[in-house]
Coordinates of C-alpha atoms in Angstrom, one line a residue:
Chain A
M256 CA 0.0 0.1 -0.2
K257 CA 2.4 2.5 0.7
N258 CA 4.5 2.1 -2.2
L259 CA 1.4 2.7 -4.3
N260 CA 0.7 5.3 -3.2
R261 CA 4.4 6.8 -3.4
Y262 CA 4.2 5.5 -6.5
N263 CA 0.5 7.2 -7.6
N264 CA 2.4 10.2 -5.9
I265 CA 5.7 10.5 -8.6
A266 CA 2.9 9.4 -11.4
N267 CA 0.6 12.2 -10.9
S268 CA 3.7 14.8 -10.3
H269 CA 4.3 14.1 -14.0
L270 CA 1.0 13.1 -15.2
T271 CA -0.2 16.4 -13.6
M272 CA 2.9 18.0 -16.4
I273 CA 1.1 16.2 -19.3
N274 CA -2.6 17.3 -18.3
L275 CA -4.0 14.2 -18.2
K276 CA -7.3 15.6 -19.9
M277 CA -5.8 16.2 -22.3
I278 CA -3.8 13.4 -22.9
K279 CA -7.3 11.4 -22.6
S280 CA -9.0 13.1 -25.4
L281 CA -6.0 12.8 -27.4
T282 CA -5.7 8.7 -26.9
N283 CA -9.1 8.4 -28.8
E284 CA -7.9 11.0 -31.7
K285 CA -5.2 8.9 -32.0
K286 CA -2.6 12.1 -32.4
I287 CA -1.1 11.8 -29.0
Y288 CA 1.9 12.8 -30.1
D289 CA 1.3 15.5 -32.0
I290 CA -0.1 17.5 -28.8
L291 CA 1.5 16.3 -25.9
H292 CA 3.9 18.7 -24.2
F293 CA 4.1 20.6 -21.0
D294 CA 3.6 22.9 -18.3
E295 CA 6.6 25.1 -18.1
S296 CA 6.8 25.6 -14.7
V297 CA 7.4 21.4 -14.3
Y298 CA 11.4 22.6 -15.2
E299 CA 11.4 24.0 -11.9
S300 CA 10.8 20.7 -10.1
C301 CA 12.7 19.3 -12.4
D302 CA 16.4 20.5 -12.1
N303 CA 18.7 18.5 -12.7
V304 CA 16.8 16.4 -15.3
Y305 CA 16.2 19.1 -18.0
S306 CA 20.3 20.5 -17.1
L307 CA 21.7 16.8 -18.2
L308 CA 19.3 16.2 -20.5
D309 CA 20.8 19.4 -22.4
S310 CA 24.1 18.0 -22.5
I311 CA 22.6 15.1 -24.6
E312 CA 22.5 15.2 -28.1
F313 CA 19.3 13.0 -29.1
N314 CA 18.7 13.4 -33.1
L315 CA 15.6 11.9 -32.6
E316 CA 15.1 11.4 -37.0
L317 CA 17.8 9.1 -36.4
L318 CA 14.9 7.4 -35.0
K319 CA 12.8 6.9 -37.8
G320 CA 12.5 3.9 -39.8
I321 CA 14.2 2.0 -36.3
D322 CA 12.3 -1.2 -36.4
N323 CA 13.8 -2.8 -33.6
D324 CA 14.4 -2.3 -30.3
Y325 CA 17.8 -4.0 -30.2
K326 CA 19.1 -0.8 -32.7
C327 CA 16.4 1.1 -30.6
A328 CA 18.5 0.7 -27.3
K329 CA 22.2 1.1 -29.2
L330 CA 20.9 4.7 -30.8
L331 CA 19.9 5.0 -27.1
Y332 CA 23.1 3.7 -25.2
E333 CA 24.8 5.7 -26.9
N334 CA 23.5 8.4 -26.7
I335 CA 23.4 8.8 -23.1
V336 CA 26.5 6.7 -22.5
N337 CA 27.6 9.3 -20.2
I338 CA 25.1 10.2 -17.6
E339 CA 26.8 9.8 -14.1
K340 CA 25.0 7.1 -11.9
K341 CA 23.1 9.8 -9.4
D342 CA 21.1 10.2 -11.9
Y343 CA 20.2 6.6 -14.3
L344 CA 19.3 5.0 -10.9
D345 CA 17.5 8.3 -10.9
I346 CA 13.7 8.5 -11.5
Q347 CA 12.4 10.6 -12.6
F348 CA 15.5 11.3 -15.5
W349 CA 13.6 7.7 -17.0
N350 CA 10.0 9.6 -16.1
Y351 CA 10.8 12.6 -17.3
L352 CA 13.2 11.7 -19.8
A353 CA 9.9 8.8 -21.1
T354 CA 7.1 12.0 -20.9
D355 CA 9.3 15.2 -22.2
F356 CA 12.1 14.5 -23.9
L357 CA 11.5 11.6 -26.0
H358 CA 7.6 11.1 -25.4
V359 CA 7.4 11.0 -29.6
F360 CA 10.2 7.6 -29.1
T361 CA 8.0 6.4 -26.6
L362 CA 4.9 7.1 -27.8
A363 CA 5.4 5.7 -31.7
K364 CA 7.2 2.9 -29.8
L365 CA 4.1 1.8 -28.0
N366 CA 0.3 1.5 -29.5
T367 CA -1.3 3.9 -27.2
D368 CA -4.9 3.4 -29.3
G369 CA -7.6 2.9 -26.9
M370 CA -4.9 3.5 -24.0
S371 CA -6.2 3.7 -20.1
I372 CA -4.2 6.3 -17.9
T373 CA -3.3 4.0 -15.7
N374 CA -2.4 1.8 -18.5
Y375 CA 0.0 4.7 -20.2
K376 CA 1.4 5.4 -16.7
N377 CA 2.7 1.6 -16.2
K378 CA 3.7 1.9 -19.1
V379 CA 6.1 4.6 -19.5
L380 CA 6.4 5.8 -16.3
C381 CA 8.7 4.1 -14.1
K382 CA 7.3 3.3 -9.9
S383 CA 10.4 2.5 -8.6
I384 CA 14.5 1.9 -9.4
Q385 CA 13.5 -2.2 -8.8
N386 CA 13.8 -4.4 -11.3
K387 CA 10.3 -4.7 -11.5
D388 CA 9.1 -1.2 -12.4
L389 CA 12.6 -0.5 -13.9
F390 CA 12.4 -2.8 -16.5
N391 CA 8.5 -1.9 -17.6
N392 CA 9.2 1.2 -18.6
Y393 CA 10.4 0.8 -22.3
L394 CA 13.5 3.5 -22.7
A395 CA 15.1 2.4 -18.6
K396 CA 15.0 -1.8 -20.2
L397 CA 16.5 -0.6 -23.1
W398 CA 19.1 1.4 -22.1
F399 CA 19.5 -1.1 -18.8
V400 CA 19.4 -4.4 -20.7
M401 CA 22.6 -1.9 -23.0
N402 CA 24.6 -1.0 -19.5
L403 CA 25.0 -4.7 -18.2
C404 CA 25.4 -6.6 -21.7
Y405 CA 28.1 -3.6 -22.9
D406 CA 31.9 -4.7 -22.4
E407 CA 35.1 -4.1 -24.7
K408 CA 35.2 -7.5 -26.0
H409 CA 31.7 -7.4 -26.8
K410 CA 30.6 -5.1 -27.7
Y411 CA 27.2 -4.7 -28.7
K412 CA 26.8 -8.7 -29.3
L413 CA 25.6 -9.4 -25.8
A414 CA 22.8 -7.7 -26.5
E415 CA 21.7 -8.5 -29.6
F416 CA 21.6 -11.5 -28.0
V417 CA 19.8 -10.4 -25.6
F418 CA 17.5 -9.1 -27.8
S419 CA 16.7 -11.4 -30.1
N420 CA 15.3 -13.3 -26.9
P421 CA 13.1 -11.3 -25.2
Q422 CA 12.3 -14.3 -22.4
I423 CA 15.7 -13.2 -21.6
I424 CA 14.9 -10.2 -19.8
E425 CA 11.4 -11.6 -18.7
V426 CA 12.7 -14.0 -16.6
L427 CA 16.7 -13.0 -16.3
F428 CA 15.9 -9.4 -15.7
K429 CA 12.9 -8.8 -13.6
S430 CA 13.6 -11.9 -11.0
E431 CA 15.7 -10.8 -8.3
I432 CA 18.2 -12.0 -10.6
Y433 CA 19.4 -8.9 -11.7
L434 CA 20.5 -7.7 -8.3
N435 CA 23.5 -10.8 -8.2
Q436 CA 25.0 -8.6 -12.0
T437 CA 28.1 -9.6 -12.0
F438 CA 26.6 -13.3 -11.5
L439 CA 24.0 -12.5 -14.5
K440 CA 26.3 -10.7 -16.7
K441 CA 28.5 -14.6 -16.6
L442 CA 25.4 -15.7 -17.3
I443 CA 24.5 -14.8 -20.6
V444 CA 28.6 -14.1 -21.9
I445 CA 27.8 -18.0 -21.2
L446 CA 24.0 -18.6 -22.7
F447 CA 25.5 -16.4 -25.1
E448 CA 28.7 -18.9 -25.3
N449 CA 27.1 -21.8 -25.6
K450 CA 22.6 -22.2 -25.8
K451 CA 22.7 -18.9 -28.0
N452 CA 20.3 -20.4 -30.3
N453 CA 18.7 -22.8 -28.1
I454 CA 16.5 -19.9 -26.0
T455 CA 12.8 -21.1 -25.5
D456 CA 10.9 -20.6 -22.9
K457 CA 11.3 -23.9 -21.0
Y458 CA 15.1 -24.1 -21.0
L459 CA 15.4 -20.3 -19.8
A460 CA 11.9 -21.9 -16.4
K461 CA 14.5 -25.2 -16.2
I462 CA 17.7 -21.8 -15.5
Y463 CA 15.6 -20.0 -13.6
K464 CA 14.5 -22.6 -11.2
E465 CA 18.6 -24.3 -10.8
I466 CA 19.3 -20.6 -10.2
T467 CA 16.5 -20.0 -7.2
I468 CA 17.2 -23.0 -5.3
I469 CA 21.3 -22.7 -6.0
S470 CA 21.1 -19.1 -4.1
E471 CA 18.5 -20.6 -1.2
G472 CA 22.5 -21.3 0.7
S473 CA 25.0 -19.5 -1.8
V474 CA 26.1 -16.1 -2.8
I475 CA 25.4 -16.5 -6.1
E476 CA 27.2 -13.6 -7.0
L477 CA 31.3 -15.1 -6.9
F478 CA 30.1 -18.4 -8.7
D479 CA 33.3 -17.8 -10.7
Y480 CA 32.1 -19.1 -15.6
E481 CA 33.0 -22.3 -14.4
M482 CA 30.1 -22.6 -11.8
I483 CA 27.7 -21.2 -14.1
Y484 CA 28.3 -22.9 -16.2
E485 CA 27.4 -26.9 -14.9
I486 CA 24.3 -25.0 -13.6
I487 CA 23.4 -24.0 -18.0
Chain B
M276 CA 19.1 -13.9 -0.9
K277 CA 17.1 -13.4 2.3
L278 CA 18.1 -14.8 4.8
N279 CA 17.0 -14.3 7.9
N280 CA 16.5 -18.0 11.3
R281 CA 14.2 -19.3 10.1
S282 CA 16.2 -20.3 6.8
L283 CA 16.9 -24.0 6.4
F284 CA 20.8 -25.5 5.3
P285 CA 21.7 -28.7 4.4
Y286 CA 24.9 -28.3 6.9
P287 CA 24.5 -26.4 10.7
C288 CA 25.0 -22.5 10.0
L289 CA 26.0 -20.3 12.3
K290 CA 23.4 -17.2 13.0
S291 CA 23.5 -14.6 14.9
A292 CA 21.0 -17.2 17.4
P293 CA 22.6 -20.6 18.5
L294 CA 20.1 -22.5 16.6
E295 CA 22.0 -26.1 14.5
Y296 CA 25.3 -24.8 16.9
K297 CA 24.8 -25.0 20.3
E298 CA 25.9 -22.2 21.2
S299 CA 27.9 -20.2 19.0
V300 CA 27.2 -17.2 17.7
I301 CA 27.1 -14.6 15.0
N302 CA 27.2 -10.7 15.9
F303 CA 27.0 -7.7 13.6
L304 CA 27.5 -3.7 13.8
I305 CA 27.2 -0.9 12.9
N306 CA 29.2 2.2 14.4
D307 CA 30.0 4.5 12.2
S308 CA 29.3 5.8 9.3
M309 CA 30.9 9.2 7.8
Y310 CA 29.1 10.7 4.2
N311 CA 31.9 12.5 1.9
L312 CA 30.2 14.6 -0.4
A313 CA 34.1 15.4 -2.2
T314 CA 34.6 11.9 -3.1
N315 CA 30.5 10.2 -3.0
E316 CA 32.1 7.3 -0.7
L317 CA 30.2 6.2 2.4
Q318 CA 32.8 4.7 4.9
V319 CA 31.2 2.2 7.5
Y320 CA 32.9 1.1 11.0
F321 CA 32.3 -1.7 11.6
S322 CA 32.6 -4.1 15.0
H323 CA 32.0 -8.4 15.3
N324 CA 31.8 -11.1 17.3
I325 CA 32.5 -14.5 15.9
E326 CA 31.7 -16.8 19.3
S327 CA 32.0 -20.2 17.9
K328 CA 36.2 -21.4 17.0
F329 CA 35.2 -24.0 15.0
I330 CA 34.4 -21.3 12.2
N331 CA 37.0 -18.8 13.6
R332 CA 39.8 -22.5 12.9
L333 CA 38.0 -21.8 9.7
I334 CA 38.7 -18.6 9.1
K335 CA 42.3 -18.6 9.8
E336 CA 43.2 -22.1 7.4
K337 CA 41.6 -19.8 4.8
L338 CA 39.0 -21.5 4.0
I339 CA 36.4 -20.0 5.5
D340 CA 35.9 -15.5 3.2
A341 CA 33.7 -13.4 4.9
Y342 CA 31.7 -11.0 2.9
I343 CA 29.3 -7.8 4.3
E344 CA 26.2 -7.4 2.6
V345 CA 24.9 -4.8 2.0
Y346 CA 21.5 -4.2 0.6
A347 CA 19.7 -0.7 -0.5
K348 CA 16.2 -1.3 -1.7
E349 CA 15.7 1.7 -2.9
T350 CA 18.2 1.3 -5.6
N351 CA 17.8 -2.0 -6.7
Y352 CA 21.3 -2.4 -5.4
L353 CA 23.3 -5.5 -4.0
K354 CA 27.3 -6.0 -2.6
Y355 CA 29.4 -8.3 -1.5
E356 CA 32.2 -6.0 0.2
K357 CA 35.1 -8.6 1.2
I358 CA 36.7 -8.6 4.6
I359 CA 40.5 -8.7 5.1
F360 CA 40.6 -9.5 9.3
L361 CA 43.5 -7.0 9.8
G362 CA 43.2 -4.4 11.8
R363 CA 41.2 -3.5 15.1
N364 CA 39.5 0.0 13.3
K365 CA 37.9 -2.2 10.6
Y366 CA 35.4 -0.4 7.7
I367 CA 34.6 -0.3 4.5
N368 CA 34.3 2.2 2.0
L369 CA 30.4 1.5 -0.4
D370 CA 29.1 4.6 -3.0
G371 CA 27.8 6.0 -2.1
I372 CA 25.7 7.4 -5.1
K373 CA 24.9 3.1 -5.7
V374 CA 24.0 3.1 -2.1
A375 CA 20.4 5.0 -1.0
G376 CA 18.0 5.0 1.5
K377 CA 16.4 2.7 4.2
T378 CA 20.4 -0.1 3.3
K379 CA 21.0 -3.0 4.8
L380 CA 24.2 -4.6 5.6
K381 CA 24.7 -8.3 7.0
M382 CA 28.4 -10.9 8.1
V383 CA 28.4 -12.9 5.9
L384 CA 30.6 -15.9 5.8
V385 CA 30.8 -18.5 2.7
A386 CA 33.3 -21.4 2.1
N387 CA 35.9 -20.5 -0.7
Q388 CA 36.7 -23.8 -1.4
K389 CA 34.4 -27.4 -1.2
I390 CA 34.9 -28.8 3.2
E391 CA 34.7 -32.1 3.1
N392 CA 34.5 -33.4 6.6
F393 CA 32.2 -30.1 7.6
S394 CA 32.4 -31.0 12.1
S395 CA 32.5 -30.0 15.3
A396 CA 31.5 -31.1 18.4
E397 CA 30.1 -27.3 18.7
F398 CA 27.4 -28.7 16.2
E399 CA 23.7 -29.6 18.1
F400 CA 23.3 -32.7 16.1
N401 CA 26.9 -34.3 15.6
D402 CA 27.4 -35.2 12.7
T403 CA 29.3 -34.4 9.3
Y404 CA 28.5 -32.9 6.1
T405 CA 29.7 -31.3 3.2
V406 CA 29.8 -27.2 2.2
N407 CA 30.2 -26.6 -1.3
K408 CA 31.8 -23.7 -2.2
N409 CA 30.9 -20.3 -1.8
N410 CA 28.7 -22.2 0.0
I411 CA 27.2 -20.5 3.0
V412 CA 28.0 -21.0 6.3
G413 CA 26.9 -17.8 8.8
F414 CA 25.2 -15.0 8.4
S415 CA 24.9 -12.3 11.1
N416 CA 22.1 -9.6 12.4
T417 CA 20.7 -6.9 9.7
V418 CA 21.3 -4.0 11.0
T419 CA 19.9 -1.8 8.6
I420 CA 20.9 2.1 8.7
D421 CA 20.2 5.4 6.4
V422 CA 21.8 6.0 4.0
S423 CA 20.7 9.8 2.9
S424 CA 23.4 12.8 2.0
Q425 CA 20.8 15.1 4.1
N426 CA 21.7 12.8 7.0
Y427 CA 24.9 13.2 6.9
Y428 CA 24.4 17.3 5.3
E429 CA 25.6 18.1 8.3
K430 CA 28.4 16.3 10.1
E431 CA 30.1 16.3 6.4
L432 CA 29.4 19.7 6.7
I433 CA 31.7 20.4 11.3
S434 CA 33.7 17.8 9.1
I435 CA 36.1 19.9 7.6
F436 CA 36.4 22.1 10.7
T437 CA 39.2 21.1 14.0
I438 CA 39.2 23.0 16.9
T439 CA 42.8 22.4 18.0
Y440 CA 45.0 24.6 20.6
N441 CA 47.7 25.7 20.6
K442 CA 50.0 28.4 23.3
D443 CA 51.9 29.7 20.9
I444 CA 49.3 31.4 18.5
I445 CA 49.1 35.0 19.6
T446 CA 45.5 35.7 19.8
E447 CA 42.4 37.0 21.9
N448 CA 40.1 34.7 22.5
Y449 CA 41.2 32.4 19.1
K450 CA 41.9 32.0 15.2
V451 CA 40.6 30.7 12.3
T452 CA 43.8 29.9 10.4
L453 CA 43.0 27.8 6.4
D454 CA 45.9 26.3 5.5
G455 CA 46.0 22.9 6.4
D456 CA 42.8 20.1 5.3
K457 CA 40.3 22.2 8.2
I458 CA 39.7 25.2 8.6
S459 CA 41.0 24.8 11.8
I460 CA 40.2 27.5 14.8
I461 CA 42.7 27.6 16.7
V462 CA 42.4 28.6 20.8
N463 CA 45.6 29.1 23.2
K464 CA 44.5 28.9 26.2
K465 CA 44.4 25.8 27.8
E466 CA 41.0 26.0 30.3
T467 CA 39.6 27.4 27.4
F468 CA 40.0 24.9 24.6
D469 CA 38.9 22.4 28.0
K470 CA 35.8 24.3 27.9
L471 CA 34.9 23.7 24.3
N472 CA 34.7 20.6 24.6
Q473 CA 32.4 20.3 27.1
V474 CA 29.9 22.8 25.7
I475 CA 30.3 21.3 22.2
S476 CA 29.6 17.5 23.7
N477 CA 26.5 18.9 24.4
M478 CA 24.5 19.1 21.8
K479 CA 22.0 22.2 22.6
Y480 CA 24.8 24.5 22.8
I481 CA 25.7 23.7 19.3
P482 CA 23.7 25.5 17.9
M483 CA 25.9 28.8 20.3
V484 CA 28.8 27.0 18.8
Y485 CA 28.4 27.1 14.9
Q486 CA 27.1 31.2 15.7
T487 CA 30.0 32.5 17.8
L488 CA 33.1 29.9 16.6
I489 CA 32.2 27.8 13.1
I490 CA 30.4 31.0 11.4
P491 CA 33.1 33.7 11.3
A492 CA 35.7 30.9 10.5
L493 CA 32.8 29.8 7.5
V494 CA 32.5 33.2 6.3
Q495 CA 36.8 33.3 6.2
A496 CA 36.8 30.6 4.2
I497 CA 33.8 31.2 1.6
L498 CA 36.1 34.7 1.5
N499 CA 38.3 33.1 0.4
I500 CA 37.8 30.1 -1.6
N501 CA 38.5 30.9 -5.3
D502 CA 42.1 31.9 -3.7
E503 CA 44.7 28.9 -5.4
S504 CA 46.5 28.2 -2.7
F505 CA 43.7 26.5 -1.0
K506 CA 42.4 25.4 -3.9
T507 CA 43.4 21.4 -3.0
N508 CA 43.0 21.8 -0.1
Y509 CA 40.3 19.2 1.4
W510 CA 37.2 22.1 3.1
N511 CA 37.9 23.6 -0.3
K512 CA 37.1 20.5 -2.2
V513 CA 33.5 20.4 0.4
L514 CA 32.6 23.9 0.5
S515 CA 32.8 23.9 -3.6
I516 CA 29.9 21.3 -3.6
K517 CA 27.9 22.8 -1.3
L518 CA 28.4 26.1 -3.5
A519 CA 28.1 24.8 -6.8
N520 CA 25.6 26.7 -7.8
T521 CA 26.1 29.5 -6.4
N522 CA 28.4 32.7 -8.1
L523 CA 31.5 33.7 -5.6
L524 CA 33.8 35.7 -7.5
G525 CA 34.5 38.3 -5.0
I526 CA 32.0 37.2 -2.9
S527 CA 31.1 40.8 -0.4
Y528 CA 31.2 40.0 3.4
E529 CA 27.5 40.3 3.3
K530 CA 26.6 37.4 0.9
A531 CA 29.1 35.5 2.5
L532 CA 27.6 35.7 5.6
L533 CA 24.1 35.2 4.3
I534 CA 25.5 31.9 2.1
A535 CA 27.0 30.0 6.1
Q536 CA 24.0 30.7 7.6
I537 CA 22.2 29.2 5.1
L538 CA 24.7 26.6 5.1
L539 CA 24.4 25.5 8.5
K540 CA 20.4 26.2 8.6
N541 CA 20.2 28.7 10.1
P542 CA 21.4 28.2 13.7
F543 CA 21.1 31.8 15.0
N544 CA 17.3 30.6 15.1
K545 CA 18.3 27.5 16.9
M546 CA 20.5 29.6 19.0
L547 CA 17.1 32.1 20.4
D548 CA 15.4 28.7 20.1
N549 CA 16.9 26.7 22.6
I550 CA 18.2 29.7 25.0
A551 CA 14.9 30.5 25.7
E552 CA 14.4 26.1 26.7
L553 CA 17.3 26.6 28.8
E554 CA 16.1 29.6 30.2
S555 CA 13.0 28.5 30.7
R556 CA 14.0 25.5 32.3
Y557 CA 16.5 27.7 35.1
E558 CA 12.9 29.1 36.1
E559 CA 11.9 25.8 36.6
F560 CA 14.1 25.2 38.6
E561 CA 15.2 28.1 41.0

């Protein structure tokens, strides 16, 4: 209940900026992204985020014609790669990004036809930085998956693999396993190198079950590649 | 994973209450924590007590490693900080940005290799077990700390000051120097120094100390913040962060005084309130 109230407070503070009534009517008229705009007063409460966005050069034109999550994520990550930890751990940043700076992008990616305000809130706004909520927010999902998968050795290959198997995000990123980031990264590397073409829902469910059982009595974060390989 | 005293293991696990062990327990305590806004690090001082000869022996034999599990729900952050059992002042440095809000800490003992004959007279049930690598063989009570920079704001600001005694300083009451890492308030009379320490120990007098000693020193520091010779001093770094959005070029004394009062959250009013409260108590006593 406490969390729900907190979420509603956050969500409402953002939605007052957007003018709820306008969204509703526009949603019905299927023109939401043409006219959606913000009240100037919002900038006062988001000074930090606003000045941060000023430093990001994001060319919306580049987004035209991109039709898959991986390419969107790559573009988003390349443009928002240098943000500081305190900013990417701020839900206001993602909510602001989704409802103002990149709202055209967000709404184009979501089918908002006839979408209710509650659904809109759920798809666009983060309730908290908890992974269950975080990965519901389209932009945050793209960026955080990329942030975990990108490294000098694999570059964007791991992310491409994860986005081509969206059930990995559903099962591994949205669960408690995501908290153990070192473990998850190693697991993705092993899956990529060994099971690239054999990822099925059933297989992921099996791995998830195994990891859950093992994590009951072990610190999985400390597992090395060899130990993780035994799980898969 | 969520560990508590009801968690079951296929072998005896050392906990904060003697359950699978006859008497042995593990306790964990946070002694102090300091947030450093200059480095954005949270330094957490802790102490622990492993009342098990068996486990202590395994630690000595390097079969078991000790970690501090840090879990911050607000930022979805989980980390295991390895502890090296050296020295008395044990502390860990945490990333002050990734750790925020109510943060749970506990000590977790983990086998760093397979232990075939895991057996001890300390066990409730005398048997021999096998413990695998990375298995948890013990965990302490959980301690929750509130990591909010606001909580540490005042503590951190005050950490840039130091009050010292030096009989060779020529001054009427006290002198402020900015040469060191901290802003030094130096008194030249031992009696004054002792009295000051006594006053500082009473929270009720803190606003008075802020108003009479800290604010004049802070004003002096703000007026000299752009002086190149002080740029690398710790106090300068901390103040620069706190005043990042303030134009301090050619700052006047009046503005510096205003900024100092804002930084210390207006101790003048608190001082007046406290004096009034102390007065009324004194009258009651009379």
